Coordinates of C-alpha atoms in Angstrom, one line a residue:
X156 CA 34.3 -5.3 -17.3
X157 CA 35.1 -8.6 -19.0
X158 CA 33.5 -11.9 -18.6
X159 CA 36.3 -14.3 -16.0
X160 CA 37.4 -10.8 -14.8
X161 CA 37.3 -11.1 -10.3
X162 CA 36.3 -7.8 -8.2
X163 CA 36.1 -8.1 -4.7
X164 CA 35.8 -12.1 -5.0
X165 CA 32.9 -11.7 -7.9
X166 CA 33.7 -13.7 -10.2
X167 CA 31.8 -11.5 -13.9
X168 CA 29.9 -13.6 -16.2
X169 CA 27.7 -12.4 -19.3
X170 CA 26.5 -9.1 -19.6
X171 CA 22.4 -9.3 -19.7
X172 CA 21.6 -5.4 -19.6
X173 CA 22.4 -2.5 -21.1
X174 CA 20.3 0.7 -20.0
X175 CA 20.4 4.3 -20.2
X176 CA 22.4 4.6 -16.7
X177 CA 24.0 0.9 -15.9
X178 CA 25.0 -2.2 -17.7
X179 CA 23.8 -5.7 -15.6
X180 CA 26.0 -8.7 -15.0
X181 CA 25.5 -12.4 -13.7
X182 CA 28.3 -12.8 -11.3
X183 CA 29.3 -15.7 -8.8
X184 CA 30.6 -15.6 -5.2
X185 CA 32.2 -19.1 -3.8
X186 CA 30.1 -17.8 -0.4
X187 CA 26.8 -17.1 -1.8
X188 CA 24.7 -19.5 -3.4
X189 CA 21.8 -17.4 -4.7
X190 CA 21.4 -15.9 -8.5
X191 CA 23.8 -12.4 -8.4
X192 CA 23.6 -9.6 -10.9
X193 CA 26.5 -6.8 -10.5
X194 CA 25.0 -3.1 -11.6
X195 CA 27.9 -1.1 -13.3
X196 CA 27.4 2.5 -14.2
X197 CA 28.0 4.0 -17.3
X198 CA 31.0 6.3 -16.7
X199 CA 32.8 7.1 -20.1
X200 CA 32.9 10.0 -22.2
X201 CA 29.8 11.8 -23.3
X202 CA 27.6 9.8 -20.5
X203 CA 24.6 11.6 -18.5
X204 CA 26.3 12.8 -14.8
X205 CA 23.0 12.1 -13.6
X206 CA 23.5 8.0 -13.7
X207 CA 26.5 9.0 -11.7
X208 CA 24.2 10.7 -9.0
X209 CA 21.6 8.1 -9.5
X210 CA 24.2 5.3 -9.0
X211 CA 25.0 7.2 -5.8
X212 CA 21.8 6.4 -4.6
X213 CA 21.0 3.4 -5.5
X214 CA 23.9 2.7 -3.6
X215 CA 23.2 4.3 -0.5
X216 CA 19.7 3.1 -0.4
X217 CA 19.9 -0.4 -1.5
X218 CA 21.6 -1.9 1.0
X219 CA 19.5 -0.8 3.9
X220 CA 16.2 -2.2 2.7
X221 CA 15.2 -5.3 3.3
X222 CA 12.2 -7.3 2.9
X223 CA 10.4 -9.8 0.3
X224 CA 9.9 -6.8 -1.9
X225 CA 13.0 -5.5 -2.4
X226 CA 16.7 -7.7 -4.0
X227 CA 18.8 -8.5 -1.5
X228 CA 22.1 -6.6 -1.4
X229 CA 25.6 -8.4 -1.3
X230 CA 27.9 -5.9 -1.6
X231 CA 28.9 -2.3 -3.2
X232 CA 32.2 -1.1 -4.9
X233 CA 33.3 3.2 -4.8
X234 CA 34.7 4.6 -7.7
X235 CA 38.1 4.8 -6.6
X236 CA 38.1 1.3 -8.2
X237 CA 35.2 0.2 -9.7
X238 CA 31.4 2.0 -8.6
X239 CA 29.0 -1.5 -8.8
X240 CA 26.1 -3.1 -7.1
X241 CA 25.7 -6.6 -6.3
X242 CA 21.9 -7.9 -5.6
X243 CA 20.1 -10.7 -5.9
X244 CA 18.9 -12.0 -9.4
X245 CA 14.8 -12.3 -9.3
X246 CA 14.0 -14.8 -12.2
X247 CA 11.6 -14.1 -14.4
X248 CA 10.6 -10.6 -16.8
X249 CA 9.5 -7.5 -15.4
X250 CA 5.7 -6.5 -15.9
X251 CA 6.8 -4.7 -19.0
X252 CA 6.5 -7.5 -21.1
X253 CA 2.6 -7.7 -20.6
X254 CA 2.3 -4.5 -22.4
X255 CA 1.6 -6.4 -25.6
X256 CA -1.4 -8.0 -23.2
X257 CA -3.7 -4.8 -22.3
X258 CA -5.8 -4.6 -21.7
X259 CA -6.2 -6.8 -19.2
X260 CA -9.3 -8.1 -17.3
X261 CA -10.1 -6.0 -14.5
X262 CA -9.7 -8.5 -11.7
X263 CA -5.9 -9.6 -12.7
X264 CA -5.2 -5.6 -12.7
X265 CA -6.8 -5.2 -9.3
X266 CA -4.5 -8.2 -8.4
X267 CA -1.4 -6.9 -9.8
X268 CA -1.6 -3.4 -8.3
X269 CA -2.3 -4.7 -4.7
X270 CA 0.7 -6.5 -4.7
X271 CA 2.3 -3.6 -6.1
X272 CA 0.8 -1.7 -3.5
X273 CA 1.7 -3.7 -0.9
X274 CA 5.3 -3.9 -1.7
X275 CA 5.0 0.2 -1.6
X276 CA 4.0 0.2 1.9
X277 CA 6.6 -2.1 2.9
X278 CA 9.0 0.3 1.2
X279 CA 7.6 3.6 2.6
X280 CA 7.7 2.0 6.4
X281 CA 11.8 2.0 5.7
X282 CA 11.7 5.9 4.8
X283 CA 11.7 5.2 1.0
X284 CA 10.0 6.9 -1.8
X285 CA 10.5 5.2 -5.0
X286 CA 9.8 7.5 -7.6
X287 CA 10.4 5.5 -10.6
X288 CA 7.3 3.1 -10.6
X289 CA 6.9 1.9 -14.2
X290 CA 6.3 -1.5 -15.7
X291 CA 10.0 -1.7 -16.1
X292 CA 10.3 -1.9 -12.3
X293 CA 8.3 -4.2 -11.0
X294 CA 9.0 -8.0 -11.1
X295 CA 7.4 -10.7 -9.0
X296 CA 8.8 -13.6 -6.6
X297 CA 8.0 -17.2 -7.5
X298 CA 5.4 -16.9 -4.2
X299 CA 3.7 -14.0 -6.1
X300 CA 5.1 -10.7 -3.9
X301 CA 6.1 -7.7 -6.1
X302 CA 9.6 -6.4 -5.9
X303 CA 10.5 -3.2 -7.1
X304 CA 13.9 -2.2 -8.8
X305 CA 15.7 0.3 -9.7
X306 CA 16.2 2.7 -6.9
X307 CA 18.7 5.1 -8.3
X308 CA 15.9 8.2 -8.6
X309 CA 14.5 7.5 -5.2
X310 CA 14.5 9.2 -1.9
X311 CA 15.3 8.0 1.4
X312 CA 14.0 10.7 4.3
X313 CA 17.5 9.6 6.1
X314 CA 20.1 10.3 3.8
X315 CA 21.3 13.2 1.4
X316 CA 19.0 13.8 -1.4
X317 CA 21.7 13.7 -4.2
X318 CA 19.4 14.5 -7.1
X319 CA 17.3 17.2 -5.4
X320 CA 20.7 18.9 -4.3
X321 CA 22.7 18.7 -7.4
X322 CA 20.1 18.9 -10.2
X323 CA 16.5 21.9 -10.6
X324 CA 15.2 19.3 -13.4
X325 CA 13.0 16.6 -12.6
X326 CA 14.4 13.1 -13.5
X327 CA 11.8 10.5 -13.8
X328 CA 9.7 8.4 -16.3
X329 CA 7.3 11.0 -17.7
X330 CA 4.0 9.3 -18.6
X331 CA 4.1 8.2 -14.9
X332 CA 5.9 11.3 -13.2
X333 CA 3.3 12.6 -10.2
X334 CA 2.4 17.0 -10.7
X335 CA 4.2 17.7 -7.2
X336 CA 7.1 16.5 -8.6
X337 CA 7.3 19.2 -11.1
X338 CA 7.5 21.8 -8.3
X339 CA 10.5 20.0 -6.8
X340 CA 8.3 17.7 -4.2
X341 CA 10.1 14.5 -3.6
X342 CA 9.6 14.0 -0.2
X343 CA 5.9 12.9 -0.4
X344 CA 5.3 9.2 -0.5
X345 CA 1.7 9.8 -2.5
X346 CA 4.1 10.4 -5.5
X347 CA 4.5 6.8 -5.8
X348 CA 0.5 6.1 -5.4
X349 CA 0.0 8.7 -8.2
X350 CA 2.7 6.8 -10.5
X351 CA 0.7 3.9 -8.9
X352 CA -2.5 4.9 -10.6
X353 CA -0.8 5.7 -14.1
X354 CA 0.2 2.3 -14.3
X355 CA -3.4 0.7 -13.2
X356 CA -5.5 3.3 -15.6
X357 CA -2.8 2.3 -18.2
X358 CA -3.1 -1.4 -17.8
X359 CA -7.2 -1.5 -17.6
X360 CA -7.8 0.4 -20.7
X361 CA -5.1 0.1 -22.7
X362 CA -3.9 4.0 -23.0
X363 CA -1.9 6.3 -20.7
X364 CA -3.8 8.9 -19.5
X365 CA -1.7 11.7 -19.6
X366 CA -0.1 10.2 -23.4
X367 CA 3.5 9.5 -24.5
X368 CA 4.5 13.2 -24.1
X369 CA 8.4 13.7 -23.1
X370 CA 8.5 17.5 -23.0
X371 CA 8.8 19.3 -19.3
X372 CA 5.7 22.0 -21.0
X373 CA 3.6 18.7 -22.1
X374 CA 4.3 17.1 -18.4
X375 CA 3.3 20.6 -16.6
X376 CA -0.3 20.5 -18.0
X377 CA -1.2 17.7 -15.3
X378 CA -0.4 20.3 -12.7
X379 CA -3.9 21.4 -13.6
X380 CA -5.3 19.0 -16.2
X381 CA -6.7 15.4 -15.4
X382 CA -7.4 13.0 -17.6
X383 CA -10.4 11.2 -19.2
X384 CA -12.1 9.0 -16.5
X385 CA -11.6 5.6 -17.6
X386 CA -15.5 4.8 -17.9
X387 CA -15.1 7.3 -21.2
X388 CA -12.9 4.9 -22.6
X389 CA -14.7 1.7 -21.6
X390 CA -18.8 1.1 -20.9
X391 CA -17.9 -1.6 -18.6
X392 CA -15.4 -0.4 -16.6
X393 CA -15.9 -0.9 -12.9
X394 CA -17.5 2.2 -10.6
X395 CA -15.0 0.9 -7.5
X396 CA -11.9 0.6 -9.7
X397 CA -12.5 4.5 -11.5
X398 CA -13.0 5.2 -7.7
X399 CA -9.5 4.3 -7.0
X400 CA -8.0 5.0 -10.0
X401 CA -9.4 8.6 -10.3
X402 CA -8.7 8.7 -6.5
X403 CA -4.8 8.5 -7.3
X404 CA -4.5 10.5 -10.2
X405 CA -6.0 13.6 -7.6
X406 CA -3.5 16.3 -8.6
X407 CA -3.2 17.7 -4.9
X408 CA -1.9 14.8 -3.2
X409 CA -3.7 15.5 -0.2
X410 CA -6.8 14.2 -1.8
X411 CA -5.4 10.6 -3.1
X412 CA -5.1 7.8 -0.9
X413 CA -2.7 9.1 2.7
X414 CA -0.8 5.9 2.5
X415 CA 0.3 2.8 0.1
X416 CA -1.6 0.6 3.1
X417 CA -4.6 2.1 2.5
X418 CA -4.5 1.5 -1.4
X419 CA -3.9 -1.9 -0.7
X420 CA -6.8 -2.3 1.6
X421 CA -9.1 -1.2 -1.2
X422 CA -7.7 -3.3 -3.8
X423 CA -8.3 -6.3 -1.7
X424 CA -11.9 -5.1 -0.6
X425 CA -13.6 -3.7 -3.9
X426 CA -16.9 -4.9 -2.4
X427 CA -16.1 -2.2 0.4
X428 CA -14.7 0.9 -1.9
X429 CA -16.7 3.5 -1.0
X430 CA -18.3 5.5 -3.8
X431 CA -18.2 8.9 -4.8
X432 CA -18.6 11.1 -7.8
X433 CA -16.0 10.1 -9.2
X434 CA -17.0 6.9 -9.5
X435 CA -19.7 7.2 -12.3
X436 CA -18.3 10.5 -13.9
X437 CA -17.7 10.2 -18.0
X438 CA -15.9 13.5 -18.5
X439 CA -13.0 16.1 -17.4
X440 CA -13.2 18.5 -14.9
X441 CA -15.2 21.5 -16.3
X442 CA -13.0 24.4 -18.2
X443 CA -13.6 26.6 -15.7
X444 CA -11.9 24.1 -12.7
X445 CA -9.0 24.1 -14.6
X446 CA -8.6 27.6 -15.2
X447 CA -8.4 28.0 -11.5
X448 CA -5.7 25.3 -11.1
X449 CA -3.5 27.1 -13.8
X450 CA -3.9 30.7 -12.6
X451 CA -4.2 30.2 -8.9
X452 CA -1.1 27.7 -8.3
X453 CA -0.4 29.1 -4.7
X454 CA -3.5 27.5 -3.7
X455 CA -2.7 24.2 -5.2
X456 CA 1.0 23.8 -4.6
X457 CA 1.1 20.7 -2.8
X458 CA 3.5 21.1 0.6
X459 CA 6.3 18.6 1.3
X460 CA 5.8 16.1 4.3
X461 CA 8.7 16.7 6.9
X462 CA 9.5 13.1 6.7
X463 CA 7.9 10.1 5.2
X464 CA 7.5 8.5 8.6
X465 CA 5.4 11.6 9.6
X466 CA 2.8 10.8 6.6
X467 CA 2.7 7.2 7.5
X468 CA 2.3 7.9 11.5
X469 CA -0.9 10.0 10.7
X470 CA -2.0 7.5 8.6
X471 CA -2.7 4.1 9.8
X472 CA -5.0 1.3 9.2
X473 CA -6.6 0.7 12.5
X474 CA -8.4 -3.1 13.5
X475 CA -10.9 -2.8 16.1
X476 CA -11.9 -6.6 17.5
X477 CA -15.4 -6.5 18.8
X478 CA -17.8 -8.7 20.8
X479 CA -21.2 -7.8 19.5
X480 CA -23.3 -10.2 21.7
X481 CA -25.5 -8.8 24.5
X482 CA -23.4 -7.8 27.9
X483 CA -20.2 -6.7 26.2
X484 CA -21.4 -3.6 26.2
X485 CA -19.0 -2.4 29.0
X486 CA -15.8 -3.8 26.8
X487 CA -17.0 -2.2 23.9
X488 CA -17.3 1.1 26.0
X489 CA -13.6 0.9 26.9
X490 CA -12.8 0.0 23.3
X491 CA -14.1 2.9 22.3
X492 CA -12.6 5.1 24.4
X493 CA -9.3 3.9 23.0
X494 CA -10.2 4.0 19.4
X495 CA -11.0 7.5 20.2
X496 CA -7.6 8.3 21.3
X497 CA -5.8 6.3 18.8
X498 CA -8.0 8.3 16.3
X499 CA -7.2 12.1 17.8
X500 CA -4.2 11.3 17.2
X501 CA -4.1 10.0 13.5
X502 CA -6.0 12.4 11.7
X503 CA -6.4 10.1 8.4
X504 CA -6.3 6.9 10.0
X505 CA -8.9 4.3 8.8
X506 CA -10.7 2.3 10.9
X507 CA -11.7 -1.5 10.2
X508 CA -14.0 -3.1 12.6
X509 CA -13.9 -6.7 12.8
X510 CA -16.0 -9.7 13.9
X511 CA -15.6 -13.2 14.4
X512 CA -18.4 -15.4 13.9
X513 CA -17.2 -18.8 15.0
X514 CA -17.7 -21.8 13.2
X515 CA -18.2 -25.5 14.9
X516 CA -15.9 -27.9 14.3
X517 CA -18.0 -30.9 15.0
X518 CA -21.8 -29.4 15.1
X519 CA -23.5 -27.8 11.4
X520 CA -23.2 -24.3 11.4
X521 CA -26.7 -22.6 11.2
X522 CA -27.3 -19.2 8.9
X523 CA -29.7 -17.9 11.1
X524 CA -30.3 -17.4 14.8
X525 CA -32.9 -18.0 17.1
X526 CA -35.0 -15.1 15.9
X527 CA -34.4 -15.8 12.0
X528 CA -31.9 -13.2 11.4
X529 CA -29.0 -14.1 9.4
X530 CA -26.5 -14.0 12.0
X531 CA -23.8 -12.3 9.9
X532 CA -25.8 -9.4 8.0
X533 CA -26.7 -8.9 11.9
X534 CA -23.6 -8.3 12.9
X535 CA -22.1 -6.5 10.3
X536 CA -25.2 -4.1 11.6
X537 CA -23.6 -4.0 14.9
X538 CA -20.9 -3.3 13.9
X539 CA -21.9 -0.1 11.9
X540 CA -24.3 1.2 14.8
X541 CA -21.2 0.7 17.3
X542 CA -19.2 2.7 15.1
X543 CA -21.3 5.5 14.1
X544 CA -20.8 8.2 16.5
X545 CA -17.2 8.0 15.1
X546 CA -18.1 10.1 12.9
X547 CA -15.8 9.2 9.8
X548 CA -16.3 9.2 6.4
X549 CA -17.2 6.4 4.3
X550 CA -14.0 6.2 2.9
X551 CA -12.1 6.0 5.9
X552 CA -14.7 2.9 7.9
X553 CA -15.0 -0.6 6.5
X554 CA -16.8 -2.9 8.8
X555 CA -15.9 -6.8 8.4
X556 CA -17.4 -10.2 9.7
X557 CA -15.1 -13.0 9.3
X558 CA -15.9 -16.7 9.6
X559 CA -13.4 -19.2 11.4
X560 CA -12.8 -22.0 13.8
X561 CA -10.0 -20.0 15.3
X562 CA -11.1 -16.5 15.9
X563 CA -7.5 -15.2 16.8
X564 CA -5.9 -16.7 13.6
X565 CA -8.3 -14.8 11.6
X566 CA -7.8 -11.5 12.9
X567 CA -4.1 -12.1 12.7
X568 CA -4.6 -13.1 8.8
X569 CA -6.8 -10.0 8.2
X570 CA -4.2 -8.0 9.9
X571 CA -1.2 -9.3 7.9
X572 CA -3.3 -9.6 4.6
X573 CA -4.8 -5.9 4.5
X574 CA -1.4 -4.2 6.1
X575 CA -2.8 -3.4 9.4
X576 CA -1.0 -1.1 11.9
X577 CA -2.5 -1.0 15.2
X578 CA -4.7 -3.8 16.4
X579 CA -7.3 -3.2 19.4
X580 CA -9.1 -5.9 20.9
X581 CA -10.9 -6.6 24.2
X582 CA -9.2 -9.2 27.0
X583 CA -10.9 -12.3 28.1
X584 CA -12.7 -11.8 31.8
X585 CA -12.1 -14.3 34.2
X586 CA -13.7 -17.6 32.8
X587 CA -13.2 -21.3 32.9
X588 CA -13.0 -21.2 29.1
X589 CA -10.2 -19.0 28.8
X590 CA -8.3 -21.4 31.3
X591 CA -9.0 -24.2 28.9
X592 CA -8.5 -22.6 25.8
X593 CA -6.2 -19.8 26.6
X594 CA -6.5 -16.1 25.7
X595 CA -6.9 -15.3 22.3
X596 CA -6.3 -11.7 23.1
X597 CA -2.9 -13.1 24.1
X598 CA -2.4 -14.8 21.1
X599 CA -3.2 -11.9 19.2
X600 CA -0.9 -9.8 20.8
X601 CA 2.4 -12.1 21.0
X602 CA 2.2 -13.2 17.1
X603 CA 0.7 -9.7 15.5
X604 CA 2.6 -8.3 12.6
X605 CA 1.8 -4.9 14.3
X606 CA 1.4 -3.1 17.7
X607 CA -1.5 -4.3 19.9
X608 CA -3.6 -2.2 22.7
X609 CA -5.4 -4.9 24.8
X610 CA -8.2 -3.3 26.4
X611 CA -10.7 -4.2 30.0
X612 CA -13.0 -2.6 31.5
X613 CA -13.3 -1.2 34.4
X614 CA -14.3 -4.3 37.4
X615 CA -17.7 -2.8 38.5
X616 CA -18.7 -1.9 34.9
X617 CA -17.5 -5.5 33.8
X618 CA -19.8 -7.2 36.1
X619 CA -23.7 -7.7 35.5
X620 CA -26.6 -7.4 37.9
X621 CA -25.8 -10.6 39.8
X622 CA -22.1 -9.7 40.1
X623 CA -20.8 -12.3 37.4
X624 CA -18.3 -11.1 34.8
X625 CA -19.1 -12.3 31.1
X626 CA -17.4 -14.3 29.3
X627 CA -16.2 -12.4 26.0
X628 CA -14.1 -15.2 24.5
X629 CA -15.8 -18.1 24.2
X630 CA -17.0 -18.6 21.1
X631 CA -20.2 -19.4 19.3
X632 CA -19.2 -23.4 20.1
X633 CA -22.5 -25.1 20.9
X634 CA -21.4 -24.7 24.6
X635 CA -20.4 -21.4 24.6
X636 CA -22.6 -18.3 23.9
X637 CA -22.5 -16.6 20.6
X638 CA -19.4 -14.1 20.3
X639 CA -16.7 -12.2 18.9
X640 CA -14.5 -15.4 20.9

């Protein structure tokens, strides 16, 4: 590798990396005009054959990933030749150089790992576990998305596991390597919320909570020890963000968060986070807990996932759209009844119920209502008694009144902003509005990021008493009826 040097029409420039697996170069392509970098692995004498494997991967994997959160791939090179990956060059440093910043202040954390979050779910929908999230592998587009790098110690639920097959050792960044990982677990996705975690306790407070330790007997201990809670290290640390932090750092995975989406959703609603004990505890789980863990690791082991698309399928974030004015009640019914089945089926699916309250364009909006009740404290009441008989726990039900002019633009934000997978909302009935505005069910369901259920109710249970259907998307306009529509 020399700078002028061409392979496969790359032209090599200046070397700008040297790791412990890969060199990076700049490189040009008469055909592409975006920023390239070529990955080269280190091959010679005396080199680990694990950045051989690792290189395998990365090579495998790269290419079919796509996606704002991910470098785009431009072509690969064997070894028969020269091995080499060529991506797309994201500007800027990766979070590692805001170490010399922590701690940081809690909200510009918070912001940082939902982005980071985000870009895990996107990764986990395409059947990839990362397994190597560090500072050192996270960068950020100009737009302010989180890309991760560095995929050569991933797992993709598609192709050969390389690593697993050829190697009994771990490989992995130790402060940040997940428990179930030690046991040989790499088909989990939670592995990456745990590493997840590492990274958020360490960049709130300023210390890693499991130390610097290299050793495979150090790393073992979080197979049954946890670490300080962060409120031990800092008065003022937030009861929400220990919540979630303690929440990922959960030794079985089973009881952190069930998917990357569902982190996300948290870390863009802290006002919602539901808390437990963990949110206010100050010390270590008691000697005794521990002991348990050690001696009794049958009944901790966590058990791999068939396949990361299994995890994510029993996992989703549900929207629920509901009317919550008087005479939707039959719409609502039949709502439920879906929810119900969509629920059965998803066993750790979380449910978000949503309302619009419609704002005027023209008239001023008033707080209250006829009766003096503040119109949106009133609904999110609604909402809560509507979902009740659910049945779920408070971690897995947020309830959400939204304000807008256009009520099916703010349900397709919400969806898009808070990773939503299934969206169920109730169809207009037969009105002169919905002629004259259109259907915002229909708008909904033709420019949703996800899959839609439309719902109606049955005619007779539609109509009221004097045989008219109501109108359950007009608004709250001043000459429409109040509404979800």
């Amino acid at each position: 590798m020399q700078p002028g040097a061409d392979i496969d029409g790359f032209t090599i420039g200046e070397r700008v990396h040297r790791g412990g697996m890969a060199t990076l170069w700049t490189v040009t392509h008469p055909g592409i005009n975006v920023p390239l970098l070529m990955k080269v692995p280190l091959v010679s004498e005396g080199e680990d054959p694990a950045a051989i494997v690792s290189f395998e991967m990365e090579q495998m994997i790269l290419p079919r990933l796509s996606g704002p959160h991910v470098p785009a791939c431009f072509g690969t090179g064997d070894f028969e030749r020269q091995a080499y990956v060529v991506m797309e060059r994201i500007p800027g440093q990766t979070l590692y150089k805001r170490l010399g910043d922590l701690p940081l202040p809690y909200e510009e954390a918070r912001g940082i790992a939902g982005r980071i979050a985000s870009a895990l779910a996107s990764l986990h929908r395409q059947h990839v576990i990362h397994h190597d999230i560090k500072p050192s592998s996270i960068m950020f587009r100009e737009r302010g998305e989180a890309v991760l790098i560095d995929f050569g110690l991933s797992h993709h639920n598609h192709l050969p596991d390389l690593l697993q097959e050829e190697f009994r050792l771990p490989y992995g960044t130790a402060p940040y390597m997940a428990p179930e990982r030690l046991n040989g677990v790499r088909d989990d996705p939670r592995s990456d919320l745990f590493s997840l975690g590492v990274l958020l306790y360490f960049f709130t407070t300023g210390v890693r909570p499991f130390g610097e330790t290299e050793s495979l007997r150090g790393m073992r201990r979080r197979l049954w020890r946890d670490p300080y809670p962060p409120r031990k290290l800092r008065a003022d640390y937030p009861p929400w963000l220990q919540e979630i932090v303690l929440r990922c750092l959960e030794i079985d995975p089973a009881a952190r968060y069930p998917t990357a989406a569902q982190l996300a959703f948290d870390l863009a609603h802290p006002e919602r986070v539901k808390l437990s004990a963990r949110s206010q505890r100050l010390n270590r789980d008691a000697l005794g807990t521990v002991w348990r863990r050690r001696f009794n690791r049958g009944a901790i082991q966590p058990q791999p996932k068939s396949n990361v698309a299994a995890q994510l399928a029993s996992s989703p974030i549900v929207l629920v759209a509901l009317d919550t004015v008087d005479g939707s009640e039959a719409l609502n019914e039949a709502i439920r009844v879906t929810a119900e089945q969509v629920l059965s089926t998803s066993p750790s699916a979380r449910l978000a119920c949503v309302n619009v309250l419609k704002l005027n364009r023209v008239a001023i909006d008033r707080t209250l209502d006829e009766q003096g009740q503040n119109r949106h404290v009133d609904r999110l009441v609604r909402l809560q008694h509507w979902a009740r008989p659910f049945g779920l726990d408070e971690s897995r039900l947020t309830v959400h009144v939204l304000e807008a002019f256009d009520p099916a633009a703010a349900i397709l934000e919400f969806a898009a902003v808070n990773l939503v997978d299934h969206i169920i909302v109730g169809a207009r009935q037969n009105s002169m509005m919905r002629s004259l505005l259109g259907s915002v069910s229909a708008k909904v369901a033709s420019e949703a990021p996800c899959s839609v259920t439309v719902v109606r109710p049955s005619r007779l249970a539609a109509q009221g008493e004097d045989g008219s259907t109501p109108d359950l998307a007009t608004g709250e306009a001043e000459i429409t009826p109040p509404g979800l529509f």
